[in-house]
Amino acid sequence: MASSEGKSTRAESSPVESAVEADAVAPDAKEKGLVHYLGVAVSGAVFVMVLAIAVLVIVLPAFVGGSALTVLTSSMSPKFPPGTLIIIKPTAIDEIRVGDVLTYQITSGQPAVISHRVITRSVTLEGETTFITKGDNNDLADPDPIMEVQVEGTLWYAIPGLGYINNLVNGDTRPWVTPIVAGLLFAYAGYTVISSIVGRRRKRAAVALDASPARSELAVPSTPSHVYDEK
């Protein structure tokens, strides 16, 4: 009786070799996945922060008919130092009280304004309400009483440091800068969401491929076959 051993034409990997290859690839895949999710998290945080700033600086003031102004001097320090963004909302004269921060025109009909705190509220013989104001950091009150026609509004809220950014997109630049920035933000948000969805789908597809029967058969080494010829 003679026997001959069949030879395989394809190299088969042993379970140990497959495990070593998986261990070599896994750390790199995990590192890439961590970097991806970290990037998505940072991008999302930046987007939310910028969106919140846009709402505070543009949307809310426009909703109440107010305006965003930048503190340029130290007269209201330390609470409102230079660079602070203050949001002014229209306020009825009867609702303005002592202690409110009042924004008023330096000269009636002119755009230049001052924001100081009301320290005195009085009514003239003609029935007009006037205000005496003073900067928190000033030793003396402002010399002239503020007339009703000069009043722009009162302080609604303030954001430290954001006034410098507001100055960059103020005046003639705001009408075209704001839509561009908003468009870029929404485009970036869409890109982040889509890339995250695509990444998750690719990961699920890879996991499904690894778990498929065909892939499992390739990973299992075959036993060499023997052919016996009997005479």
PDB file of C-alpha atoms in Angstrom:
ATOM      1  CA  MET A   1       0.000   0.000   0.000  1.00  0.00           C
ATOM      2  CA  ALA A   2       1.478   3.296  -1.025  1.00  0.00           C
ATOM      3  CA  SER A   3       0.449   6.685   0.169  1.00  0.00           C
ATOM      4  CA  SER A   4       1.185  10.176  -1.049  1.00  0.00           C
ATOM      5  CA  GLU A   5       0.660  13.428   0.930  1.00  0.00           C
ATOM      6  CA  GLY A   6      -1.219  16.222  -0.836  1.00  0.00           C
ATOM      7  CA  LYS A   7       0.383  19.671  -0.893  1.00  0.00           C
ATOM      8  CA  SER A   8      -1.537  22.877  -0.389  1.00  0.00           C
ATOM      9  CA  THR A   9      -1.049  25.587  -3.005  1.00  0.00           C
ATOM     10  CA  ARG A  10      -2.024  28.420  -0.599  1.00  0.00           C
ATOM     11  CA  ALA A  11      -0.220  29.392   2.606  1.00  0.00           C
ATOM     12  CA  GLU A  12      -2.498  29.111   5.602  1.00  0.00           C
ATOM     13  CA  SER A  13      -2.065  31.275   8.704  1.00  0.00           C
ATOM     14  CA  SER A  14      -2.235  29.630  12.082  1.00  0.00           C
ATOM     15  CA  PRO A  15      -4.535  30.901  14.866  1.00  0.00           C
ATOM     16  CA  VAL A  16      -1.477  32.262  16.679  1.00  0.00           C
ATOM     17  CA  GLU A  17      -0.381  34.266  13.626  1.00  0.00           C
ATOM     18  CA  SER A  18      -3.909  35.649  13.167  1.00  0.00           C
ATOM     19  CA  ALA A  19      -4.007  36.732  16.798  1.00  0.00           C
ATOM     20  CA  VAL A  20      -0.626  38.454  16.485  1.00  0.00           C
ATOM     21  CA  GLU A  21      -1.796  40.333  13.376  1.00  0.00           C
ATOM     22  CA  ALA A  22      -5.027  41.409  15.113  1.00  0.00           C
ATOM     23  CA  ASP A  23      -3.077  42.633  18.141  1.00  0.00           C
ATOM     24  CA  ALA A  24      -0.782  44.632  15.864  1.00  0.00           C
ATOM     25  CA  VAL A  25      -3.656  46.329  14.032  1.00  0.00           C
ATOM     26  CA  ALA A  26      -5.963  46.933  16.995  1.00  0.00           C
ATOM     27  CA  PRO A  27      -3.906  49.656  18.793  1.00  0.00           C
ATOM     28  CA  ASP A  28      -3.577  51.673  15.578  1.00  0.00           C
ATOM     29  CA  ALA A  29      -7.320  51.425  14.896  1.00  0.00           C
ATOM     30  CA  LYS A  30      -8.148  52.389  18.461  1.00  0.00           C
ATOM     31  CA  GLU A  31      -5.801  55.385  18.279  1.00  0.00           C
ATOM     32  CA  LYS A  32      -7.373  56.590  15.032  1.00  0.00           C
ATOM     33  CA  GLY A  33     -10.843  56.154  16.491  1.00  0.00           C
ATOM     34  CA  LEU A  34      -9.906  58.136  19.595  1.00  0.00           C
ATOM     35  CA  VAL A  35      -8.425  60.967  17.528  1.00  0.00           C
ATOM     36  CA  HIS A  36     -11.542  61.022  15.333  1.00  0.00           C
ATOM     37  CA  TYR A  37     -13.963  61.249  18.241  1.00  0.00           C
ATOM     38  CA  LEU A  38     -11.773  63.814  20.000  1.00  0.00           C
ATOM     39  CA  GLY A  39     -11.774  65.936  16.851  1.00  0.00           C
ATOM     40  CA  VAL A  40     -15.547  65.660  16.540  1.00  0.00           C
ATOM     41  CA  ALA A  41     -15.980  66.637  20.204  1.00  0.00           C
ATOM     42  CA  VAL A  42     -13.697  69.678  19.898  1.00  0.00           C
ATOM     43  CA  SER A  43     -15.354  70.742  16.647  1.00  0.00           C
ATOM     44  CA  GLY A  44     -18.791  70.407  18.205  1.00  0.00           C
ATOM     45  CA  ALA A  45     -17.747  72.446  21.238  1.00  0.00           C
ATOM     46  CA  VAL A  46     -16.325  75.224  19.051  1.00  0.00           C
ATOM     47  CA  PHE A  47     -19.449  75.264  16.905  1.00  0.00           C
ATOM     48  CA  VAL A  48     -21.748  75.476  19.937  1.00  0.00           C
ATOM     49  CA  MET A  49     -19.632  78.276  21.423  1.00  0.00           C
ATOM     50  CA  VAL A  50     -19.638  80.325  18.211  1.00  0.00           C
ATOM     51  CA  LEU A  51     -23.352  79.725  17.749  1.00  0.00           C
ATOM     52  CA  ALA A  52     -24.028  80.873  21.321  1.00  0.00           C
ATOM     53  CA  ILE A  53     -21.991  84.030  20.741  1.00  0.00           C
ATOM     54  CA  ALA A  54     -23.929  84.735  17.543  1.00  0.00           C
ATOM     55  CA  VAL A  55     -27.209  84.368  19.424  1.00  0.00           C
ATOM     56  CA  LEU A  56     -26.067  86.655  22.253  1.00  0.00           C
ATOM     57  CA  VAL A  57     -24.556  89.313  19.994  1.00  0.00           C
ATOM     58  CA  ILE A  58     -26.916  89.320  16.997  1.00  0.00           C
ATOM     59  CA  VAL A  59     -30.126  87.349  17.468  1.00  0.00           C
ATOM     60  CA  LEU A  60     -31.261  88.441  20.937  1.00  0.00           C
ATOM     61  CA  PRO A  61     -30.507  92.177  20.464  1.00  0.00           C
ATOM     62  CA  ALA A  62     -32.349  92.135  17.131  1.00  0.00           C
ATOM     63  CA  PHE A  63     -35.295  90.318  18.732  1.00  0.00           C
ATOM     64  CA  VAL A  64     -35.873  93.093  21.292  1.00  0.00           C
ATOM     65  CA  GLY A  65     -34.849  95.964  19.009  1.00  0.00           C
ATOM     66  CA  GLY A  66     -31.676  96.558  20.997  1.00  0.00           C
ATOM     67  CA  SER A  67     -28.055  97.072  20.051  1.00  0.00           C
ATOM     68  CA  ALA A  68     -24.606  95.768  20.921  1.00  0.00           C
ATOM     69  CA  LEU A  69     -22.017  98.322  22.056  1.00  0.00           C
ATOM     70  CA  THR A  70     -18.385  98.077  23.083  1.00  0.00           C
ATOM     71  CA  VAL A  71     -17.045  99.698  26.253  1.00  0.00           C
ATOM     72  CA  LEU A  72     -14.076 101.835  25.190  1.00  0.00           C
ATOM     73  CA  THR A  73     -13.028 103.534  28.443  1.00  0.00           C
ATOM     74  CA  SER A  74     -12.500 102.543  32.073  1.00  0.00           C
ATOM     75  CA  SER A  75     -15.253 104.798  33.458  1.00  0.00           C
ATOM     76  CA  MET A  76     -17.383 101.755  34.365  1.00  0.00           C
ATOM     77  CA  SER A  77     -14.546  99.575  35.655  1.00  0.00           C
ATOM     78  CA  PRO A  78     -14.084  97.175  37.294  1.00  0.00           C
ATOM     79  CA  LYS A  79     -17.472  95.658  36.480  1.00  0.00           C
ATOM     80  CA  PHE A  80     -17.437  96.738  32.836  1.00  0.00           C
ATOM     81  CA  PRO A  81     -13.794  97.165  31.748  1.00  0.00           C
ATOM     82  CA  PRO A  82     -12.742  98.243  28.244  1.00  0.00           C
ATOM     83  CA  GLY A  83     -13.549  95.585  25.669  1.00  0.00           C
ATOM     84  CA  THR A  84     -16.760  94.501  27.363  1.00  0.00           C
ATOM     85  CA  LEU A  85     -19.706  93.987  25.037  1.00  0.00           C
ATOM     86  CA  ILE A  86     -22.896  95.483  26.456  1.00  0.00           C
ATOM     87  CA  ILE A  87     -26.345  94.779  25.073  1.00  0.00           C
ATOM     88  CA  ILE A  88     -28.731  97.718  25.319  1.00  0.00           C
ATOM     89  CA  LYS A  89     -32.491  97.261  25.122  1.00  0.00           C
ATOM     90  CA  PRO A  90     -35.104  99.997  24.627  1.00  0.00           C
ATOM     91  CA  THR A  91     -36.681 100.930  27.956  1.00  0.00           C
ATOM     92  CA  ALA A  92     -39.648 103.135  28.693  1.00  0.00           C
ATOM     93  CA  ILE A  93     -38.712 106.299  30.584  1.00  0.00           C
ATOM     94  CA  ASP A  94     -41.082 105.415  33.436  1.00  0.00           C
ATOM     95  CA  GLU A  95     -39.274 102.087  33.922  1.00  0.00           C
ATOM     96  CA  ILE A  96     -35.778 103.545  34.335  1.00  0.00           C
ATOM     97  CA  ARG A  97     -34.689 103.517  37.962  1.00  0.00           C
ATOM     98  CA  VAL A  98     -31.738 104.698  40.044  1.00  0.00           C
ATOM     99  CA  GLY A  99     -28.991 102.087  39.723  1.00  0.00           C
ATOM    100  CA  ASP A 100     -29.743 101.213  36.102  1.00  0.00           C
ATOM    101  CA  VAL A 101     -26.957 101.574  33.540  1.00  0.00           C
ATOM    102  CA  LEU A 102     -28.316 104.105  31.069  1.00  0.00           C
ATOM    103  CA  THR A 103     -27.084 104.543  27.501  1.00  0.00           C
ATOM    104  CA  TYR A 104     -27.689 108.031  26.176  1.00  0.00           C
ATOM    105  CA  GLN A 105     -26.634 110.307  23.337  1.00  0.00           C
ATOM    106  CA  ILE A 106     -23.971 112.806  24.331  1.00  0.00           C
ATOM    107  CA  THR A 107     -25.681 115.300  22.032  1.00  0.00           C
ATOM    108  CA  SER A 108     -29.273 114.737  21.030  1.00  0.00           C
ATOM    109  CA  GLY A 109     -29.523 113.406  17.490  1.00  0.00           C
ATOM    110  CA  GLN A 110     -25.837 112.433  17.289  1.00  0.00           C
ATOM    111  CA  PRO A 111     -24.638 108.781  17.200  1.00  0.00           C
ATOM    112  CA  ALA A 112     -21.996 109.067  19.948  1.00  0.00           C
ATOM    113  CA  VAL A 113     -23.271 107.587  23.218  1.00  0.00           C
ATOM    114  CA  ILE A 114     -22.214 107.053  26.830  1.00  0.00           C
ATOM    115  CA  SER A 115     -23.298 104.283  29.201  1.00  0.00           C
ATOM    116  CA  HIS A 116     -23.239 105.372  32.856  1.00  0.00           C
ATOM    117  CA  ARG A 117     -25.199 104.478  35.959  1.00  0.00           C
ATOM    118  CA  VAL A 118     -28.247 106.510  37.011  1.00  0.00           C
ATOM    119  CA  ILE A 119     -27.727 108.117  40.425  1.00  0.00           C
ATOM    120  CA  THR A 120     -30.599 110.617  40.401  1.00  0.00           C
ATOM    121  CA  ARG A 121     -34.007 110.632  38.754  1.00  0.00           C
ATOM    122  CA  SER A 122     -36.142 113.780  38.794  1.00  0.00           C
ATOM    123  CA  VAL A 123     -39.028 115.503  37.015  1.00  0.00           C
ATOM    124  CA  THR A 124     -38.905 119.084  35.742  1.00  0.00           C
ATOM    125  CA  LEU A 125     -41.683 121.658  36.172  1.00  0.00           C
ATOM    126  CA  GLU A 126     -42.694 120.888  32.610  1.00  0.00           C
ATOM    127  CA  GLY A 127     -43.208 117.241  33.556  1.00  0.00           C
ATOM    128  CA  GLU A 128     -40.165 115.861  31.746  1.00  0.00           C
ATOM    129  CA  THR A 129     -38.100 113.178  33.465  1.00  0.00           C
ATOM    130  CA  THR A 130     -34.358 113.800  33.653  1.00  0.00           C
ATOM    131  CA  PHE A 131     -31.465 111.709  34.938  1.00  0.00           C
ATOM    132  CA  ILE A 132     -28.096 112.370  36.509  1.00  0.00           C
ATOM    133  CA  THR A 133     -25.536 109.679  35.698  1.00  0.00           C
ATOM    134  CA  LYS A 134     -22.064 108.761  36.878  1.00  0.00           C
ATOM    135  CA  GLY A 135     -19.419 106.287  35.818  1.00  0.00           C
ATOM    136  CA  ASP A 136     -18.719 103.660  38.475  1.00  0.00           C
ATOM    137  CA  ASN A 137     -15.013 104.473  38.295  1.00  0.00           C
ATOM    138  CA  ASN A 138     -15.449 108.262  38.165  1.00  0.00           C
ATOM    139  CA  ASP A 139     -15.178 110.550  41.172  1.00  0.00           C
ATOM    140  CA  LEU A 140     -17.755 113.040  39.929  1.00  0.00           C
ATOM    141  CA  ALA A 141     -21.189 112.757  38.344  1.00  0.00           C
ATOM    142  CA  ASP A 142     -21.722 113.735  34.733  1.00  0.00           C
ATOM    143  CA  PRO A 143     -22.261 117.514  34.617  1.00  0.00           C
ATOM    144  CA  ASP A 144     -25.407 117.746  32.518  1.00  0.00           C
ATOM    145  CA  PRO A 145     -28.784 116.116  33.202  1.00  0.00           C
ATOM    146  CA  ILE A 146     -29.920 113.567  30.625  1.00  0.00           C
ATOM    147  CA  MET A 147     -33.130 114.497  28.851  1.00  0.00           C
ATOM    148  CA  GLU A 148     -35.698 111.985  27.636  1.00  0.00           C
ATOM    149  CA  VAL A 149     -34.835 112.642  23.986  1.00  0.00           C
ATOM    150  CA  GLN A 150     -31.240 111.531  24.624  1.00  0.00           C
ATOM    151  CA  VAL A 151     -32.099 108.140  26.106  1.00  0.00           C
ATOM    152  CA  GLU A 152     -31.194 105.096  23.980  1.00  0.00           C
ATOM    153  CA  GLY A 153     -31.993 102.370  26.500  1.00  0.00           C
ATOM    154  CA  THR A 154     -30.673 100.489  29.514  1.00  0.00           C
ATOM    155  CA  LEU A 155     -28.184  97.683  29.979  1.00  0.00           C
ATOM    156  CA  TRP A 156     -29.645  94.204  29.434  1.00  0.00           C
ATOM    157  CA  TYR A 157     -26.529  92.021  29.776  1.00  0.00           C
ATOM    158  CA  ALA A 158     -22.780  92.207  29.223  1.00  0.00           C
ATOM    159  CA  ILE A 159     -20.098  89.831  27.924  1.00  0.00           C
ATOM    160  CA  PRO A 160     -16.476  90.583  28.958  1.00  0.00           C
ATOM    161  CA  GLY A 161     -13.902  90.776  26.153  1.00  0.00           C
ATOM    162  CA  LEU A 162     -16.328  90.244  23.310  1.00  0.00           C
ATOM    163  CA  GLY A 163     -16.506  93.921  22.414  1.00  0.00           C
ATOM    164  CA  TYR A 164     -13.282  93.753  20.426  1.00  0.00           C
ATOM    165  CA  ILE A 165     -14.787  91.107  18.137  1.00  0.00           C
ATOM    166  CA  ASN A 166     -17.943  93.180  17.830  1.00  0.00           C
ATOM    167  CA  ASN A 167     -15.854  96.119  16.620  1.00  0.00           C
ATOM    168  CA  LEU A 168     -14.421  93.982  13.801  1.00  0.00           C
ATOM    169  CA  VAL A 169     -17.874  93.253  12.378  1.00  0.00           C
ATOM    170  CA  ASN A 170     -19.498  96.581  13.154  1.00  0.00           C
ATOM    171  CA  GLY A 171     -20.642  99.351  10.879  1.00  0.00           C
ATOM    172  CA  ASP A 172     -20.407  98.781   7.127  1.00  0.00           C
ATOM    173  CA  THR A 173     -18.900  95.291   7.470  1.00  0.00           C
ATOM    174  CA  ARG A 174     -21.719  93.738   9.527  1.00  0.00           C
ATOM    175  CA  PRO A 175     -24.286  93.338   6.665  1.00  0.00           C
ATOM    176  CA  TRP A 176     -21.974  91.055   4.660  1.00  0.00           C
ATOM    177  CA  VAL A 177     -19.774  89.523   7.372  1.00  0.00           C
ATOM    178  CA  THR A 178     -22.681  88.155   9.416  1.00  0.00           C
ATOM    179  CA  PRO A 179     -24.303  86.102   6.592  1.00  0.00           C
ATOM    180  CA  ILE A 180     -20.922  84.729   5.523  1.00  0.00           C
ATOM    181  CA  VAL A 181     -20.010  83.629   9.049  1.00  0.00           C
ATOM    182  CA  ALA A 182     -23.448  82.107   9.573  1.00  0.00           C
ATOM    183  CA  GLY A 183     -23.202  80.211   6.280  1.00  0.00           C
ATOM    184  CA  LEU A 184     -19.753  78.866   7.131  1.00  0.00           C
ATOM    185  CA  LEU A 185     -20.965  77.725  10.547  1.00  0.00           C
ATOM    186  CA  PHE A 186     -23.918  75.825   9.113  1.00  0.00           C
ATOM    187  CA  ALA A 187     -21.739  74.298   6.384  1.00  0.00           C
ATOM    188  CA  TYR A 188     -19.206  73.186   8.971  1.00  0.00           C
ATOM    189  CA  ALA A 189     -21.948  71.751  11.163  1.00  0.00           C
ATOM    190  CA  GLY A 190     -23.311  69.790   8.206  1.00  0.00           C
ATOM    191  CA  TYR A 191     -19.861  68.463   7.359  1.00  0.00           C
ATOM    192  CA  THR A 192     -19.274  67.365  10.959  1.00  0.00           C
ATOM    193  CA  VAL A 193     -22.601  65.553  11.177  1.00  0.00           C
ATOM    194  CA  ILE A 194     -22.224  63.824   7.798  1.00  0.00           C
ATOM    195  CA  SER A 195     -18.623  62.740   8.444  1.00  0.00           C
ATOM    196  CA  SER A 196     -19.623  61.335  11.827  1.00  0.00           C
ATOM    197  CA  ILE A 197     -22.499  59.343  10.280  1.00  0.00           C
ATOM    198  CA  VAL A 198     -20.273  58.017   7.479  1.00  0.00           C
ATOM    199  CA  GLY A 199     -17.604  57.035   9.996  1.00  0.00           C
ATOM    200  CA  ARG A 200     -20.084  55.090  12.114  1.00  0.00           C
ATOM    201  CA  ARG A 201     -21.480  53.288   9.050  1.00  0.00           C
ATOM    202  CA  ARG A 202     -18.008  52.302   7.887  1.00  0.00           C
ATOM    203  CA  LYS A 203     -17.193  50.991  11.339  1.00  0.00           C
ATOM    204  CA  ARG A 204     -20.382  48.920  11.455  1.00  0.00           C
ATOM    205  CA  ALA A 205     -19.671  47.572   7.959  1.00  0.00           C
ATOM    206  CA  ALA A 206     -16.153  46.561   8.985  1.00  0.00           C
ATOM    207  CA  VAL A 207     -17.447  44.792  12.095  1.00  0.00           C
ATOM    208  CA  ALA A 208     -20.093  42.982  10.026  1.00  0.00           C
ATOM    209  CA  LEU A 209     -17.453  41.903   7.501  1.00  0.00           C
ATOM    210  CA  ASP A 210     -15.194  40.512  10.213  1.00  0.00           C
ATOM    211  CA  ALA A 211     -18.119  38.561  11.665  1.00  0.00           C
ATOM    212  CA  SER A 212     -19.303  37.130   8.324  1.00  0.00           C
ATOM    213  CA  PRO A 213     -19.006  33.309   7.726  1.00  0.00           C
ATOM    214  CA  ALA A 214     -16.795  33.791   4.675  1.00  0.00           C
ATOM    215  CA  ARG A 215     -14.309  35.845   6.693  1.00  0.00           C
ATOM    216  CA  SER A 216     -14.375  33.263   9.488  1.00  0.00           C
ATOM    217  CA  GLU A 217     -13.539  30.458   7.044  1.00  0.00           C
ATOM    218  CA  LEU A 218     -10.525  32.370   5.781  1.00  0.00           C
ATOM    219  CA  ALA A 219      -9.262  32.786   9.328  1.00  0.00           C
ATOM    220  CA  VAL A 220      -9.504  29.038  10.162  1.00  0.00           C
ATOM    221  CA  PRO A 221      -6.466  27.078   8.935  1.00  0.00           C
ATOM    222  CA  SER A 222      -7.236  23.992   6.868  1.00  0.00           C
ATOM    223  CA  THR A 223      -5.830  20.547   7.750  1.00  0.00           C
ATOM    224  CA  PRO A 224      -3.480  19.119   5.093  1.00  0.00           C
ATOM    225  CA  SER A 225      -5.298  16.453   3.092  1.00  0.00           C
ATOM    226  CA  HIS A 226      -3.920  12.994   2.385  1.00  0.00           C
ATOM    227  CA  VAL A 227      -4.702  10.844  -0.602  1.00  0.00           C
ATOM    228  CA  TYR A 228      -4.384   7.124  -0.235  1.00  0.00           C
ATOM    229  CA  ASP A 229      -4.041   4.818  -3.184  1.00  0.00           C
ATOM    230  CA  GLU A 230      -4.628   1.204  -2.498  1.00  0.00           C
ATOM    231  CA  LYS A 231      -3.262  -1.463  -4.682  1.00  0.00           C
TER     232      LYS A 231
END
